[in-house]
PDB file of C-alpha atoms and ligand atoms in Angstrom:
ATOM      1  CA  UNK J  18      -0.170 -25.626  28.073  1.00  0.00           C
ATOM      2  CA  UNK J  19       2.553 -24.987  25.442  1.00  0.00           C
ATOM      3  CA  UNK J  20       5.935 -26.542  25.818  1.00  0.00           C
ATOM      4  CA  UNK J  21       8.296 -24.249  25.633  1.00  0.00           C
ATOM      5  CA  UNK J  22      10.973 -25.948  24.240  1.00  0.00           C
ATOM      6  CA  UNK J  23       8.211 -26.724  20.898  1.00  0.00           C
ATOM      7  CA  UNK J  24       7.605 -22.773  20.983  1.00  0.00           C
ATOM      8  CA  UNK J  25      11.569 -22.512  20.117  1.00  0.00           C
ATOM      9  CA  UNK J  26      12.136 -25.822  18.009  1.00  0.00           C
ATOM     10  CA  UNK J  27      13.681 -23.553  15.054  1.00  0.00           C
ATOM     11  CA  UNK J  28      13.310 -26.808  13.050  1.00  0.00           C
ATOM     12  CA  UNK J  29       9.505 -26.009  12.950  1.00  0.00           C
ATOM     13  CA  UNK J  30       9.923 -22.511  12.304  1.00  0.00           C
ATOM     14  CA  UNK J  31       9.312 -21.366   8.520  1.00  0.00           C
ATOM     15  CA  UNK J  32      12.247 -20.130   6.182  1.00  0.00           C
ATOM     16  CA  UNK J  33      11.293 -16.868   6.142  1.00  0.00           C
ATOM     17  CA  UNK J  34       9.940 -13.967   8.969  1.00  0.00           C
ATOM     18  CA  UNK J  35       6.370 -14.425   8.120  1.00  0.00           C
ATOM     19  CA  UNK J  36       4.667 -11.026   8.862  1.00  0.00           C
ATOM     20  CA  UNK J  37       2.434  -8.245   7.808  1.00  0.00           C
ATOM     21  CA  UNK J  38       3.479  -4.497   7.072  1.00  0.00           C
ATOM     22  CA  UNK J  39       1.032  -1.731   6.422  1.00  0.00           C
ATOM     23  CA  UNK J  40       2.552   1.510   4.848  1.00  0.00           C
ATOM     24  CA  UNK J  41      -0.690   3.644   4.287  1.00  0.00           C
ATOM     25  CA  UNK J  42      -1.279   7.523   4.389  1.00  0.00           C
ATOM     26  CA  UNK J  43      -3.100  10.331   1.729  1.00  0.00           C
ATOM     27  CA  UNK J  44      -1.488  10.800  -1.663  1.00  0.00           C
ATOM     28  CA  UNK J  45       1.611  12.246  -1.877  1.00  0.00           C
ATOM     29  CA  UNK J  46       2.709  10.956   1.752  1.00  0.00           C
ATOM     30  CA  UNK J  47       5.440   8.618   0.820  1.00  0.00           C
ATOM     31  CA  UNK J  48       3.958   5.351   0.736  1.00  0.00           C
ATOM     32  CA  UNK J  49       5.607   3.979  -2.305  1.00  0.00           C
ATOM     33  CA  UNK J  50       8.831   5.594  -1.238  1.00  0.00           C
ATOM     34  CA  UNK J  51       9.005   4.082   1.741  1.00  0.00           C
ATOM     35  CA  UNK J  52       7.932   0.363  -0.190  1.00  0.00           C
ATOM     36  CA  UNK J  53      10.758   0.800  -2.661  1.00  0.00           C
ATOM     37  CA  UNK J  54      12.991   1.650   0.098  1.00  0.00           C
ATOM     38  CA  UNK J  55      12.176  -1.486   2.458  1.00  0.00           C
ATOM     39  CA  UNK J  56      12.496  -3.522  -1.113  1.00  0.00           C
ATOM     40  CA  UNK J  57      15.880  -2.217  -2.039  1.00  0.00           C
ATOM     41  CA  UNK J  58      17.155  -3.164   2.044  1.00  0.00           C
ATOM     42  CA  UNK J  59      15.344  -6.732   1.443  1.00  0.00           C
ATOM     43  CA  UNK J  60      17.469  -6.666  -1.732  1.00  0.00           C
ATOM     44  CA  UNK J  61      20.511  -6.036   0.233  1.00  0.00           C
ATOM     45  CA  UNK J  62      20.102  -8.961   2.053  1.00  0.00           C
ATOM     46  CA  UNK J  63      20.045 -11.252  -0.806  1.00  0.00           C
ATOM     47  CA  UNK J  64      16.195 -11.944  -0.139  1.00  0.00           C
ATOM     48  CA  UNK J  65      14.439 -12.605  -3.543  1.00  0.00           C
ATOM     49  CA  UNK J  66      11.440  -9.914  -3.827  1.00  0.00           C
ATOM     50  CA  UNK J  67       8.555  -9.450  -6.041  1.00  0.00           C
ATOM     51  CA  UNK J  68       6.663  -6.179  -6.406  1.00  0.00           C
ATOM     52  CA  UNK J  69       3.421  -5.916  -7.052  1.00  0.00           C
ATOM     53  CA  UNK J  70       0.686  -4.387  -8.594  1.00  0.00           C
ATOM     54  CA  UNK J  71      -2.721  -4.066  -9.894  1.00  0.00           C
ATOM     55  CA  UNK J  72      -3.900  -4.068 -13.285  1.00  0.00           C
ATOM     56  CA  UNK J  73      -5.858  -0.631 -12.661  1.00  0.00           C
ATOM     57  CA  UNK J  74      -2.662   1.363 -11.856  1.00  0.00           C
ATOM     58  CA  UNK J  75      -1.193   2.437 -14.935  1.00  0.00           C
ATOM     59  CA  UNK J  76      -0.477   6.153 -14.099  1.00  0.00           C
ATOM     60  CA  UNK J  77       3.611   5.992 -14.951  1.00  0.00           C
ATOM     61  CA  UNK J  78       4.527   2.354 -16.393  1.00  0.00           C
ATOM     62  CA  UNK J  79       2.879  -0.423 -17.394  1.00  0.00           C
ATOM     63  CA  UNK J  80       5.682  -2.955 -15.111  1.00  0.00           C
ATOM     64  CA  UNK J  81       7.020  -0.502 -12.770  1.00  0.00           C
ATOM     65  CA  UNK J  82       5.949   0.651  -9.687  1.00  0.00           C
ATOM     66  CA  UNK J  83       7.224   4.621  -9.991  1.00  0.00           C
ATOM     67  CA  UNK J  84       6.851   7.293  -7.171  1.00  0.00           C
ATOM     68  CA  UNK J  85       5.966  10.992  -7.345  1.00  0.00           C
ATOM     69  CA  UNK J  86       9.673  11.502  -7.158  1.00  0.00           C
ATOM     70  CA  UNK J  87      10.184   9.796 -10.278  1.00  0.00           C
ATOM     71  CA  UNK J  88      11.834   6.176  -8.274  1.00  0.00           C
ATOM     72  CA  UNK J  89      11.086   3.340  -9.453  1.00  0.00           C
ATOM     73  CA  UNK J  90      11.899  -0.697  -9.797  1.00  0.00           C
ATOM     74  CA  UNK J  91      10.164  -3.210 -11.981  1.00  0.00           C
ATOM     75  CA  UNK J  92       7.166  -5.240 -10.860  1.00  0.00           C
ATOM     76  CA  UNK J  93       4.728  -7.688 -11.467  1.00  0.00           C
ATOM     77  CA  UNK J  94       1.160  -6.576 -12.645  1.00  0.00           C
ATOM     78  CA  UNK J  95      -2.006  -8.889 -11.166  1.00  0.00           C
ATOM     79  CA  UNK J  96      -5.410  -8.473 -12.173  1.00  0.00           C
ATOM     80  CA  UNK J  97      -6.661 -10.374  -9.056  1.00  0.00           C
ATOM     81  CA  UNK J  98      -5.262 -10.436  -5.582  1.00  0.00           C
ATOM     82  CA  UNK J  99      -5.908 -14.650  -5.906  1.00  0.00           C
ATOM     83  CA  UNK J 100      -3.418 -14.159  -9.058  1.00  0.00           C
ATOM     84  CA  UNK J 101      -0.541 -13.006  -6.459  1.00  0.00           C
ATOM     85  CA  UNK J 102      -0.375 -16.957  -4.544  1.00  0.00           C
ATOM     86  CA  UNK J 103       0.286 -18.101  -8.059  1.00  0.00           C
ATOM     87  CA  UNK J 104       3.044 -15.622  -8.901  1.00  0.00           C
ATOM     88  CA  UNK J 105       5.599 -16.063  -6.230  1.00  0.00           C
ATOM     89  CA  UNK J 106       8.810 -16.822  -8.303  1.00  0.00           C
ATOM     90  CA  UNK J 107      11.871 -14.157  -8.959  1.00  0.00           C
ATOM     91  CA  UNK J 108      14.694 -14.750 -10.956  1.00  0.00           C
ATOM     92  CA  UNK J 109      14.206 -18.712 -10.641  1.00  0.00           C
ATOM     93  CA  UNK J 110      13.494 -18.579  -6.455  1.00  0.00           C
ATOM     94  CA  UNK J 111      10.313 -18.524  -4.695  1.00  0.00           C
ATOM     95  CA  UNK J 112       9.860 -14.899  -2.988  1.00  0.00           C
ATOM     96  CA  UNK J 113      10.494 -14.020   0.613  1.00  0.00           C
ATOM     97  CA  UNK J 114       9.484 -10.975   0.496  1.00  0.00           C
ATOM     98  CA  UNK J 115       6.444  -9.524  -1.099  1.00  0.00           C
ATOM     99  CA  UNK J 116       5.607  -5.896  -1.970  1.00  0.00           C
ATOM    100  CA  UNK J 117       2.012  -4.921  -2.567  1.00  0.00           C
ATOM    101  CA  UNK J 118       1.265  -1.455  -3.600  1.00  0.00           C
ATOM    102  CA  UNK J 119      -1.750   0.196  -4.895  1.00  0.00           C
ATOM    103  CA  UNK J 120      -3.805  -2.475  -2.299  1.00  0.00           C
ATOM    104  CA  UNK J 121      -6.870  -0.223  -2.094  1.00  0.00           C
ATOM    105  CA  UNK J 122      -7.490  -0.994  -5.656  1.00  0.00           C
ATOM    106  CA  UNK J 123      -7.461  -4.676  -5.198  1.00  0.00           C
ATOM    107  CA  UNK J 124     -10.486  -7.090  -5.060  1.00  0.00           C
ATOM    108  CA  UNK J 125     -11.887  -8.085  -1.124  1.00  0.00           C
ATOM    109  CA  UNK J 126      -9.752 -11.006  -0.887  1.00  0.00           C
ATOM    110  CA  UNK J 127      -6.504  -9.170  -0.912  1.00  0.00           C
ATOM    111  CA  UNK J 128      -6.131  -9.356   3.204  1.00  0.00           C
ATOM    112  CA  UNK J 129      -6.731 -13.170   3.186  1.00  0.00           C
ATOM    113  CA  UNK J 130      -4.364 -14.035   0.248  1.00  0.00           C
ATOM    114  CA  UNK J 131      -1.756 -11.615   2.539  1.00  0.00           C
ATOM    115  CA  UNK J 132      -2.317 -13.112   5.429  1.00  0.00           C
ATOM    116  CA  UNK J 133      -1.876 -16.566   3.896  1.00  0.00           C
ATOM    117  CA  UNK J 134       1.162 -15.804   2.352  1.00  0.00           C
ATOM    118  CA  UNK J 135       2.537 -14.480   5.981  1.00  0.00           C
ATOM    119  CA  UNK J 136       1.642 -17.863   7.511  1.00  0.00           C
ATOM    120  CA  UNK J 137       3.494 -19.290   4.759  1.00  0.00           C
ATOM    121  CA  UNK J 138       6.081 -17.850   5.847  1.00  0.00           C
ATOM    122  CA  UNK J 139       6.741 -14.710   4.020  1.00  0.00           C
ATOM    123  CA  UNK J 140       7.489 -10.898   4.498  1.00  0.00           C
ATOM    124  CA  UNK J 141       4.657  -9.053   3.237  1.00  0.00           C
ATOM    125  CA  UNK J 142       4.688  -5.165   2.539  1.00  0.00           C
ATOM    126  CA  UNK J 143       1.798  -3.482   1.373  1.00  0.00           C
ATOM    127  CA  UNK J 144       1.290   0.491   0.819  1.00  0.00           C
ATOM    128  CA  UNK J 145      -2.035   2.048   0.129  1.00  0.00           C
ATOM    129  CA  UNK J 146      -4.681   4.913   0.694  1.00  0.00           C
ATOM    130  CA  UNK J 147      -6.347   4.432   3.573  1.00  0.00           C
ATOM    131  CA  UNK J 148      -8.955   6.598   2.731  1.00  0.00           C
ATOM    132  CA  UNK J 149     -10.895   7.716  -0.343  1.00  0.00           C
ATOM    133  CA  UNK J 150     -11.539  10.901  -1.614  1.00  0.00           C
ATOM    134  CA  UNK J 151     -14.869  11.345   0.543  1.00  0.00           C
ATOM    135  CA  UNK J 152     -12.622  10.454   3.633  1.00  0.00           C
ATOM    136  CA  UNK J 153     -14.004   7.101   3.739  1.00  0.00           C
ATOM    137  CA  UNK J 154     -12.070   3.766   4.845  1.00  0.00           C
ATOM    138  CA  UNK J 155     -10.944   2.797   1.018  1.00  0.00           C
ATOM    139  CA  UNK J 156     -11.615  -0.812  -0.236  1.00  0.00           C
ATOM    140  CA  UNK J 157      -9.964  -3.732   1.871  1.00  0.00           C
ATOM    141  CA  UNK J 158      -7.555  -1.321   3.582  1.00  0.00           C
ATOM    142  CA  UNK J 159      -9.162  -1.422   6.995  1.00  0.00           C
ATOM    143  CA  UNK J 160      -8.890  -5.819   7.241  1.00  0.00           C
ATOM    144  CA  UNK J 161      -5.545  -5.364   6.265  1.00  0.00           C
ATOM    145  CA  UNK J 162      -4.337  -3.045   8.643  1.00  0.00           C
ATOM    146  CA  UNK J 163      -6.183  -5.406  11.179  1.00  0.00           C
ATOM    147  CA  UNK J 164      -4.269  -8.456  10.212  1.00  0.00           C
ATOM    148  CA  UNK J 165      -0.712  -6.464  10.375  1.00  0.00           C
ATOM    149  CA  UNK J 166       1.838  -6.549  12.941  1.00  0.00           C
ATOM    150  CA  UNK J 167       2.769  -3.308  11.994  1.00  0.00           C
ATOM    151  CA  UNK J 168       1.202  -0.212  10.631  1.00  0.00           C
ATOM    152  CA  UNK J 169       3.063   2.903   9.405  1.00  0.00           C
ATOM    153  CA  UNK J 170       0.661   5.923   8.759  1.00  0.00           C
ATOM    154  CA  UNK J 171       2.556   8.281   6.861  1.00  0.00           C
ATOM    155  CA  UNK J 172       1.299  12.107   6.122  1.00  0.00           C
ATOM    156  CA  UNK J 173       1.852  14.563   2.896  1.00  0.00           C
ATOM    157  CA  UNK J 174       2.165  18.131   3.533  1.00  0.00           C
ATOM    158  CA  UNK J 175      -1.225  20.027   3.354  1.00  0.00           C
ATOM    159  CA  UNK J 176      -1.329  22.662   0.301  1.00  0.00           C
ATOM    160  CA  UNK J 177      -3.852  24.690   2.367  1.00  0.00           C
ATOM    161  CA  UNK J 178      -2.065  25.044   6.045  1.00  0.00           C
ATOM    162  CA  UNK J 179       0.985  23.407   5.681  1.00  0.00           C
ATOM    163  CA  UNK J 180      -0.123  20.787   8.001  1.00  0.00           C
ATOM    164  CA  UNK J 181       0.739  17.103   8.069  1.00  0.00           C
ATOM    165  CA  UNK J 182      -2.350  16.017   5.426  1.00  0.00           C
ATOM    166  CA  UNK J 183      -4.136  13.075   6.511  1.00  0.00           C
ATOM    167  CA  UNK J 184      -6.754  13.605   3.269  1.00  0.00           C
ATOM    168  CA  UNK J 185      -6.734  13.554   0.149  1.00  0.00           C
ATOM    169  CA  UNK J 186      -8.945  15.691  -1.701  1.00  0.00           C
ATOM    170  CA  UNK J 187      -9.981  15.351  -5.261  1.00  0.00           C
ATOM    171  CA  UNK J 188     -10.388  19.018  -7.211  1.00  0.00           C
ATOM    172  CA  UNK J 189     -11.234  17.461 -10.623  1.00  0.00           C
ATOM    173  CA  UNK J 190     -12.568  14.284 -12.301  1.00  0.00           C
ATOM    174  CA  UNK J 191     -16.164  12.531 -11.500  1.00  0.00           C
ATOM    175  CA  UNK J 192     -18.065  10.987  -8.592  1.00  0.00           C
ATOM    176  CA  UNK J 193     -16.310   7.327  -8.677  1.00  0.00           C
ATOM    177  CA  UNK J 194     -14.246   5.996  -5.906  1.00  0.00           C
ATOM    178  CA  UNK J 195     -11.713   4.840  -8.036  1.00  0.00           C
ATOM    179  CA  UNK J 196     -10.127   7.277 -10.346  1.00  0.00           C
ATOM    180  CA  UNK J 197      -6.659   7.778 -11.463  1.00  0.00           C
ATOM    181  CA  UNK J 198      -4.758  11.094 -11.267  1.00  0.00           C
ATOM    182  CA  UNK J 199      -2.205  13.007  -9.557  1.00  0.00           C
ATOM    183  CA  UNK J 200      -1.809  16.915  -8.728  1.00  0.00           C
ATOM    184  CA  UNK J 201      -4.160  17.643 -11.379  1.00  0.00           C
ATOM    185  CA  UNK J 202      -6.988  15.339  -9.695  1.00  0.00           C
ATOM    186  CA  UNK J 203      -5.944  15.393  -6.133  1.00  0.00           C
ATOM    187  CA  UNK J 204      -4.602  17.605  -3.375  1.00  0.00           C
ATOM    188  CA  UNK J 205      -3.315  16.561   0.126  1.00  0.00           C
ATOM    189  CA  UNK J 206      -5.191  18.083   2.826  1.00  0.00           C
ATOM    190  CA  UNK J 207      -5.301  18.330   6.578  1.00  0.00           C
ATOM    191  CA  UNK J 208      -8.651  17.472   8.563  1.00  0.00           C
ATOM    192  CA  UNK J 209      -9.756  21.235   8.734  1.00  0.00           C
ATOM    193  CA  UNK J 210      -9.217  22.405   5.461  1.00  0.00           C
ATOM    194  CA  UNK J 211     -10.643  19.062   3.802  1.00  0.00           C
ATOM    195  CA  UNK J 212     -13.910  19.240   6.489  1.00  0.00           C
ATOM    196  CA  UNK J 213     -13.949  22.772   4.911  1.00  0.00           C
ATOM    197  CA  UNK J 214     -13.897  21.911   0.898  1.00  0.00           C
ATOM    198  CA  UNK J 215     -15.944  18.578   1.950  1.00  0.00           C
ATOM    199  CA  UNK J 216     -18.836  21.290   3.280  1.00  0.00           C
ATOM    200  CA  UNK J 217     -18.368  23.171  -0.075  1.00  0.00           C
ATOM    201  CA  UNK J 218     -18.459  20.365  -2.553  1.00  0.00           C
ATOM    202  CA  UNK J 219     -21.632  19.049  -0.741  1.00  0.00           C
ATOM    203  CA  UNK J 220     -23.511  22.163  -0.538  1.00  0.00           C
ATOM    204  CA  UNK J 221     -23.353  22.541  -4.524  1.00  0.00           C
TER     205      UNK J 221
HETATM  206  P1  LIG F 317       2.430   8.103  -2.393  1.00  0.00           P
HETATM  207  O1  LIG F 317       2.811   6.744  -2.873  1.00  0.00           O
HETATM  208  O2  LIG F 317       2.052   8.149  -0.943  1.00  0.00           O
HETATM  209  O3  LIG F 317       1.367   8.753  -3.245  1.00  0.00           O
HETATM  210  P2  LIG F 317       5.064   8.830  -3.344  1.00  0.00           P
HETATM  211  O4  LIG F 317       6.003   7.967  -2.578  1.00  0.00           O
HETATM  212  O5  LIG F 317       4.748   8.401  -4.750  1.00  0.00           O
HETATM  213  O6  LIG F 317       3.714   9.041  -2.504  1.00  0.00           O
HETATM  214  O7  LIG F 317       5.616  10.317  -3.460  1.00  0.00           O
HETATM  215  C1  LIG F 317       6.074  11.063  -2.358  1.00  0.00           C
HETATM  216  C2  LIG F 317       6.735  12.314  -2.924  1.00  0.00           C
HETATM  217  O8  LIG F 317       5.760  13.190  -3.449  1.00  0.00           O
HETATM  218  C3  LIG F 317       7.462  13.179  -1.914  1.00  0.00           C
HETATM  219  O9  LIG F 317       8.754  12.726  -1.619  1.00  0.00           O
HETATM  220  C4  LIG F 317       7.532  14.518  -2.644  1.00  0.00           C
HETATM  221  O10 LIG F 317       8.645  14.581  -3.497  1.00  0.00           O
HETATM  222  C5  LIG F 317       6.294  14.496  -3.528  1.00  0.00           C
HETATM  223  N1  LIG F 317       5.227  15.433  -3.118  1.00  0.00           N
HETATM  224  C6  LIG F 317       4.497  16.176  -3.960  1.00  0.00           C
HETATM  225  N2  LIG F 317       3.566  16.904  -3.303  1.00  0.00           N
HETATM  226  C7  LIG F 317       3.687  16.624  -1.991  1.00  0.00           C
HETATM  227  C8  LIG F 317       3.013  17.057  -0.790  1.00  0.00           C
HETATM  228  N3  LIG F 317       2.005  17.929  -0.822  1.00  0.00           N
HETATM  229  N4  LIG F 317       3.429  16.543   0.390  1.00  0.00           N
HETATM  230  C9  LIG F 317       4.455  15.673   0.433  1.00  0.00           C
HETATM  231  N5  LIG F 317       5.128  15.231  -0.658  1.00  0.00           N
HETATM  232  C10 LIG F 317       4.764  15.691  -1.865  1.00  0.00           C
HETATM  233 MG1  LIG F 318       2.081   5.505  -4.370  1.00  0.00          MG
END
């Protein structure tokens, strides 16, 4: 049995909230809108935050992590989601808060080294697709929105019905999972129109 005055002993409580937040959705939905707006709150409150990034996304900048809107705020670019535990300092302070985006292009071990830096302690925010073009779970998506205590699936508007788009469907470009692009490569879709194209591009 757990005492409960341990349980609430703040002394043995960590600095910081120490959770996990999902943000994931099709292209176009918002996801790194709605990371660069929980970053600039976290910046509000005088919490020092790093953004992240992977090597592989270099669609707008090199060191900033830009929406489709055109906002953006600098950030730190890691080859390897191991690479993140050993880049944890802003402006002379170890992080608080740490914003992930991109995740589904990250390596396997992205949900441990998250969840690790949550029992350390720290806010962790990461956006990504949760599914690729084929409408399959993309990368390490699906352990991380296990490990989080909260999961925000966001929607685009669908260019076919006008539906919230759940999909995102690729209209040019080749057969690899991973492949850069935007409204040239990819359109948001709802389940019935992408189950439609899906039918087309596999009966060709
Ligand atoms: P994500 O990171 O999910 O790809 P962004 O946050 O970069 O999305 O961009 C979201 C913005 O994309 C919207 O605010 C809107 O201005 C723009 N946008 C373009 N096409 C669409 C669409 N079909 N549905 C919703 N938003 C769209
Ligand atoms: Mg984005």
């Amino acid at each position: 049995m757990h005492n409960i005055d341990s349980i609430h002993n703040v002394t043995t409580l960590p600095l910081g909230e120490g959770r996990l937040e999902v943000v994931c959705g099709p292209m176009f939905s918002g996801k790194t809108e709605e990371l660069l707006r929980r970053v600039r709150r976290a910046v509000i409150a005088h919490q020092p935050t790093l953004i992240i990034k992977p090597a592989t996304d270099t669609r707008y900048a090199i060191d900033e992590v830009v929406s489709h809107d055109k906002n953006a705020m600098p950030s730190k670019v890691v080859k390897n989601s191991r690479d993140i535990l050993n880049s944890l300092e802003v402006d002379g302070k170890m992080a608080l808060v740490v914003a992930i985006d991109e995740a589904q292009f990250f390596d396997d071990e992205l949900p441990e080294v998250c969840n690790e830096l949550a029992n350390r302690g720290l806010r962790v925010i990461v956006a990504g697709l949760d599914l690729d073009f084929t409408g399959k779970p993309f990368g390490c998506m699906p352990q991380l929105l296990a490990l989080a205590e909260e999961v925000t699936k966001l929607h685009a508007v669908c260019m076919e019905t006008g539906r919230a788009a759940h999909f995102s469907h690729r209209i040019a470009g080749g057969d690899n999972t991973i492949e850069l692009g935007e409204k040239d490569r990819y359109v948001p879709l709802a389940r019935h129109a992408f189950v439609v194209f899906r039918k087309k591009e596999n009966s060709k």
